[in-house]
């Protein structure tokens, strides 16, 4: 929302020395966020009115030499290219120094509306009507306020409201531009029928006749142009002007195009549609409130007018609507029709119903100037739900002081609230009864907490000293899951892995590559970009992309991510288990990456086991396994298969941290080391080439019995003297007892038990 | 007679020991002189011929010669050993400027780094760290935060909607609600996490970023307490005393609501490009918790109140490390990550 500094100054006195920049700082600190200041109308500082005395064509036909009588600089000769430059017209002269054009010394220039910043007309020089002055056209500063920061302040969507705020900040007087006595008394020329007061709290209207549609005076065009509204004609312009001044949207209907003498405010009927002023057709539903005449909708309430009763050059009589529509209803309609207008934006904030007739009074004053000869027809039509009593809030001052963290004198609080036009009385000692003005009562101020802000911002938050809380803090309970995730990060970075963060979104294409189906994913209903259609059920697509992209710059690397998978559930929120995915990528061939990751898994989960399983479609068919931890599958260890289209080999570890985290913890328990020496011996088992060493080891350990302290893998070997398809796997057994030194016969017995046992399973042993 | 032999024997053995050029030569001398069949042993056999009254003296002399030669031998041997050790060690010279063995350390993501730092700071001040789902209910993300359907503030955040009427959380504030529901007052909590906005992406906007929400509920929590915690937090993050200011800001879940600005760390106030010549940098929204929010989570606002703030973790990381493109942070690019 843009505010003209000059416009605000019409309503309240700002110190002469203060600039738009100073005002912007005040508003920023006390009221709302400013996004910047833009100077406009700079040329107007030196400009003055000039009458063209004579015009003379110059050779070539493009330019003319004009002699002008200026109000401030005397007689001047200028060269002017404007086609509308003619003797006798009144225009604007700007001194710019002298330069020679086509052999003529041109001293300054005659300016167009666009050059002056008054309007967007660059086709010719600006033309003043008889008696028109430049009194209200001086250089201005436009302050842009962030709309989000005044979402809760319907009253600040107009210059008068902002001026009221400035007056409160500065303690200066506020001048109300409205003369309510201008409103005609008597019966209205039209009737208003409101179907539901909850959707339309008030609908006021006034009829004018003998209307002339023509350009607005320059001062009004300049006000609108400064804040970014394009001046069109007096009728369009005055409604925009009133909205920018009072925050109250109004709408003018061509009375001649309205059938009947009643304006209906009602929900649209099924099947109704409307062609709006933007040229678009809208199908309406019963949730859309419309303004209708006897034959159908003529406007979408609070959003946009219809073409059927639009103002045109032929308009001679208008019905001026100034109404108050329910914020939620306007917002819903505007969202549903995807149509946001200056009017809907204001109604959405919850406008003050008291403002409708004030806007009409302002219109009466303006139209007398903008459309000379205009006449009022009848009195004000005014349908409304009975005005609510202004809310009164009890504000205990000690409570206020505790909230702010600073004490305040009653008189100071009172003065602040009164400057903001709250009604204040002391209802009991130390408690103020605060009456909320109508323009703050629609949504903004409802409870005493809202008044904390009013007082706080006016005294300035810098006047409150930082204070530690009076209460003692107790140490929070440790969070094992968080600690575990942190340990993981420290451990993995310590052994060479770099942490990545990937998005929670995956594309259909990506999940297709992994053989996942869209149906198992949570779908995003309104993605803005492609690739955001689904939520990830696995961290693998993301890390695969990281691998592919990093291979452009690096031959080998290690990455990991700790993040959440998102799994849809039959009802309720999705399940979001945290996962760890770690990868080792190397351009050259080999399998060490998998063993590096197995080592990482065993470091994270001491005692974890790896169980080879059938590969999934995206895994290397001969290199896939599950990670088991205390009897439960908690993850997978595999290599990406060829369908991943990665240059090089990528080993992957994927752990479900929720399963792991749940089982973490538990204190260590100490057992004293054995006092008696143990014995060692090696055994080699002959087995098939693809027989898993892990299985063989488990079998050997099974036969070794309770005296075996450890069964360690030493090496495996295939080749001569063993026959093809056979390998020899060597294990080292350590046997002992915590109670005594074993006799050599006892050690021998263990050895024999293993040999016999393995032979029983059909294995040959080399001993 | 034997006496003279011993003396000569000692002298010649000493000469040979001292003259030995190698350990082998020295060993040969030792065998010749001190071995079982060596010259000294041979001399010992002559003891029988020595008269009985001389035998004690000559015996002592024999032992003395033996001891002297052993000592000379040991001394010489030590010289050889030392030289040999020195030579071996010298041959083991290594170029320690060669690259280290093993895998070089990896790198923590900068967001993890800063998040851990801030978590530790708040834990030390008695705050718990809470977590919430990334896919949230509409209730927790909006309604319970005083943003009912139809509230214009819903337009302030472009929301990703997912099936089931749920949303991708647009802020970490719903964790406040979960904290209040689960733990009740008094409460000190922070909630770091990933949030989502459905908007187009450029160097300073991403659809996914990280926030850290904080909340303290107690009796008589004031604006002064809020400023105290914010100053402490920011002082610790930036590693020096910071100047902050509060100005009005509108967020439906707080009342009053503030924008907290920090005095520009680059220019210190006079104004520069970073602070857009204003001397201040907008850092975080905060405020006193709106009584409606407390009430909806079952907390009596007449008895309890509190403050809440939302820190942009991603933004902080970008400020701290001078990262000028937000998209880099979730790109997985090692060229970025290797720098941390
Ligand atoms: Zn600066």
PDB file of C-alpha atoms in Angstrom, chain A residues 486-574:
ATOM      1  CA  UNK A 486      24.321 -35.943  16.817  1.00  0.00           C
ATOM      2  CA  UNK A 487      26.639 -38.841  17.631  1.00  0.00           C
ATOM      3  CA  UNK A 488      25.941 -40.262  14.195  1.00  0.00           C
ATOM      4  CA  UNK A 489      26.851 -36.995  12.532  1.00  0.00           C
ATOM      5  CA  UNK A 490      30.082 -36.751  14.520  1.00  0.00           C
ATOM      6  CA  UNK A 491      30.979 -40.371  13.862  1.00  0.00           C
ATOM      7  CA  UNK A 492      30.270 -40.275  10.144  1.00  0.00           C
ATOM      8  CA  UNK A 493      32.066 -37.003   9.495  1.00  0.00           C
ATOM      9  CA  UNK A 494      34.951 -38.449  11.540  1.00  0.00           C
ATOM     10  CA  UNK A 495      35.302 -41.385   9.157  1.00  0.00           C
ATOM     11  CA  UNK A 496      35.137 -39.271   6.039  1.00  0.00           C
ATOM     12  CA  UNK A 497      31.452 -38.817   5.218  1.00  0.00           C
ATOM     13  CA  UNK A 498      30.026 -35.411   4.269  1.00  0.00           C
ATOM     14  CA  UNK A 499      26.495 -34.478   5.215  1.00  0.00           C
ATOM     15  CA  UNK A 500      23.960 -33.466   2.562  1.00  0.00           C
ATOM     16  CA  UNK A 501      20.408 -32.151   2.896  1.00  0.00           C
ATOM     17  CA  UNK A 502      17.908 -33.120   0.214  1.00  0.00           C
ATOM     18  CA  UNK A 503      14.385 -31.927  -0.420  1.00  0.00           C
ATOM     19  CA  UNK A 504      11.348 -33.822   0.844  1.00  0.00           C
ATOM     20  CA  UNK A 505       9.902 -33.774  -2.674  1.00  0.00           C
ATOM     21  CA  UNK A 506      10.372 -36.388  -5.369  1.00  0.00           C
ATOM     22  CA  UNK A 507       9.192 -36.460  -8.950  1.00  0.00           C
ATOM     23  CA  UNK A 508       7.270 -39.192 -10.696  1.00  0.00           C
ATOM     24  CA  UNK A 509      10.265 -39.765 -12.928  1.00  0.00           C
ATOM     25  CA  UNK A 510      12.572 -40.300  -9.971  1.00  0.00           C
ATOM     26  CA  UNK A 511      10.351 -42.786  -8.183  1.00  0.00           C
ATOM     27  CA  UNK A 512       9.847 -44.594 -11.486  1.00  0.00           C
ATOM     28  CA  UNK A 513      13.579 -45.153 -11.698  1.00  0.00           C
ATOM     29  CA  UNK A 514      13.422 -46.857  -8.304  1.00  0.00           C
ATOM     30  CA  UNK A 515      10.348 -48.892  -9.146  1.00  0.00           C
ATOM     31  CA  UNK A 516       8.233 -47.159  -6.513  1.00  0.00           C
ATOM     32  CA  UNK A 517       4.610 -46.432  -7.368  1.00  0.00           C
ATOM     33  CA  UNK A 518       2.898 -43.074  -7.022  1.00  0.00           C
ATOM     34  CA  UNK A 519       0.126 -44.665  -4.968  1.00  0.00           C
ATOM     35  CA  UNK A 520       2.430 -45.357  -2.017  1.00  0.00           C
ATOM     36  CA  UNK A 521       3.414 -41.676  -1.793  1.00  0.00           C
ATOM     37  CA  UNK A 522       1.717 -38.714  -0.163  1.00  0.00           C
ATOM     38  CA  UNK A 523       0.734 -36.440  -3.060  1.00  0.00           C
ATOM     39  CA  UNK A 524       1.159 -32.664  -3.023  1.00  0.00           C
ATOM     40  CA  UNK A 525      -2.077 -31.143  -4.299  1.00  0.00           C
ATOM     41  CA  UNK A 526      -0.732 -27.770  -5.458  1.00  0.00           C
ATOM     42  CA  UNK A 527       2.900 -28.060  -6.529  1.00  0.00           C
ATOM     43  CA  UNK A 528       4.277 -24.871  -8.114  1.00  0.00           C
ATOM     44  CA  UNK A 529       7.058 -26.551  -9.990  1.00  0.00           C
ATOM     45  CA  UNK A 530       7.558 -29.947 -11.528  1.00  0.00           C
ATOM     46  CA  UNK A 531       9.441 -32.381  -9.335  1.00  0.00           C
ATOM     47  CA  UNK A 532       7.292 -31.476  -6.323  1.00  0.00           C
ATOM     48  CA  UNK A 533       4.373 -33.787  -6.962  1.00  0.00           C
ATOM     49  CA  UNK A 534       5.157 -36.378  -4.278  1.00  0.00           C
ATOM     50  CA  UNK A 535       6.794 -36.634  -0.861  1.00  0.00           C
ATOM     51  CA  UNK A 536       9.758 -38.943  -0.520  1.00  0.00           C
ATOM     52  CA  UNK A 537       9.269 -42.422   0.928  1.00  0.00           C
ATOM     53  CA  UNK A 538      12.998 -42.987   0.750  1.00  0.00           C
ATOM     54  CA  UNK A 539      16.126 -40.877   0.931  1.00  0.00           C
ATOM     55  CA  UNK A 540      17.650 -42.892  -1.921  1.00  0.00           C
ATOM     56  CA  UNK A 541      16.446 -40.848  -4.921  1.00  0.00           C
ATOM     57  CA  UNK A 542      17.907 -37.711  -3.383  1.00  0.00           C
ATOM     58  CA  UNK A 543      21.272 -39.173  -2.596  1.00  0.00           C
ATOM     59  CA  UNK A 544      21.470 -40.827  -5.999  1.00  0.00           C
ATOM     60  CA  UNK A 545      21.043 -37.385  -7.549  1.00  0.00           C
ATOM     61  CA  UNK A 546      23.812 -36.069  -5.278  1.00  0.00           C
ATOM     62  CA  UNK A 547      26.087 -38.871  -6.473  1.00  0.00           C
ATOM     63  CA  UNK A 548      25.365 -38.268 -10.152  1.00  0.00           C
ATOM     64  CA  UNK A 549      25.935 -34.528  -9.805  1.00  0.00           C
ATOM     65  CA  UNK A 550      29.111 -34.799  -7.763  1.00  0.00           C
ATOM     66  CA  UNK A 551      30.706 -37.290 -10.171  1.00  0.00           C
ATOM     67  CA  UNK A 552      31.082 -34.330 -12.531  1.00  0.00           C
ATOM     68  CA  UNK A 553      33.749 -32.912 -10.228  1.00  0.00           C
ATOM     69  CA  UNK A 554      34.994 -35.748  -7.988  1.00  0.00           C
ATOM     70  CA  UNK A 555      36.234 -39.309  -8.608  1.00  0.00           C
ATOM     71  CA  UNK A 556      35.430 -40.645  -5.180  1.00  0.00           C
ATOM     72  CA  UNK A 557      33.502 -39.371  -2.201  1.00  0.00           C
ATOM     73  CA  UNK A 558      31.412 -40.338   0.806  1.00  0.00           C
ATOM     74  CA  UNK A 559      28.034 -38.730   1.544  1.00  0.00           C
ATOM     75  CA  UNK A 560      25.336 -39.166   4.129  1.00  0.00           C
ATOM     76  CA  UNK A 561      21.953 -37.711   4.933  1.00  0.00           C
ATOM     77  CA  UNK A 562      19.841 -37.963   8.060  1.00  0.00           C
ATOM     78  CA  UNK A 563      16.284 -37.124   7.120  1.00  0.00           C
ATOM     79  CA  UNK A 564      12.716 -38.247   7.213  1.00  0.00           C
ATOM     80  CA  UNK A 565      10.852 -40.622   4.995  1.00  0.00           C
ATOM     81  CA  UNK A 566       7.168 -39.805   4.678  1.00  0.00           C
ATOM     82  CA  UNK A 567       4.781 -42.744   4.372  1.00  0.00           C
ATOM     83  CA  UNK A 568       1.075 -42.337   3.797  1.00  0.00           C
ATOM     84  CA  UNK A 569      -1.252 -43.950   6.293  1.00  0.00           C
ATOM     85  CA  UNK A 570      -4.821 -45.142   5.855  1.00  0.00           C
ATOM     86  CA  UNK A 571      -5.928 -42.331   8.189  1.00  0.00           C
ATOM     87  CA  UNK A 572      -4.363 -39.434  10.013  1.00  0.00           C
ATOM     88  CA  UNK A 573      -0.944 -37.946   9.512  1.00  0.00           C
ATOM     89  CA  UNK A 574       1.713 -39.817   7.537  1.00  0.00           C
TER      90      UNK A 574
END
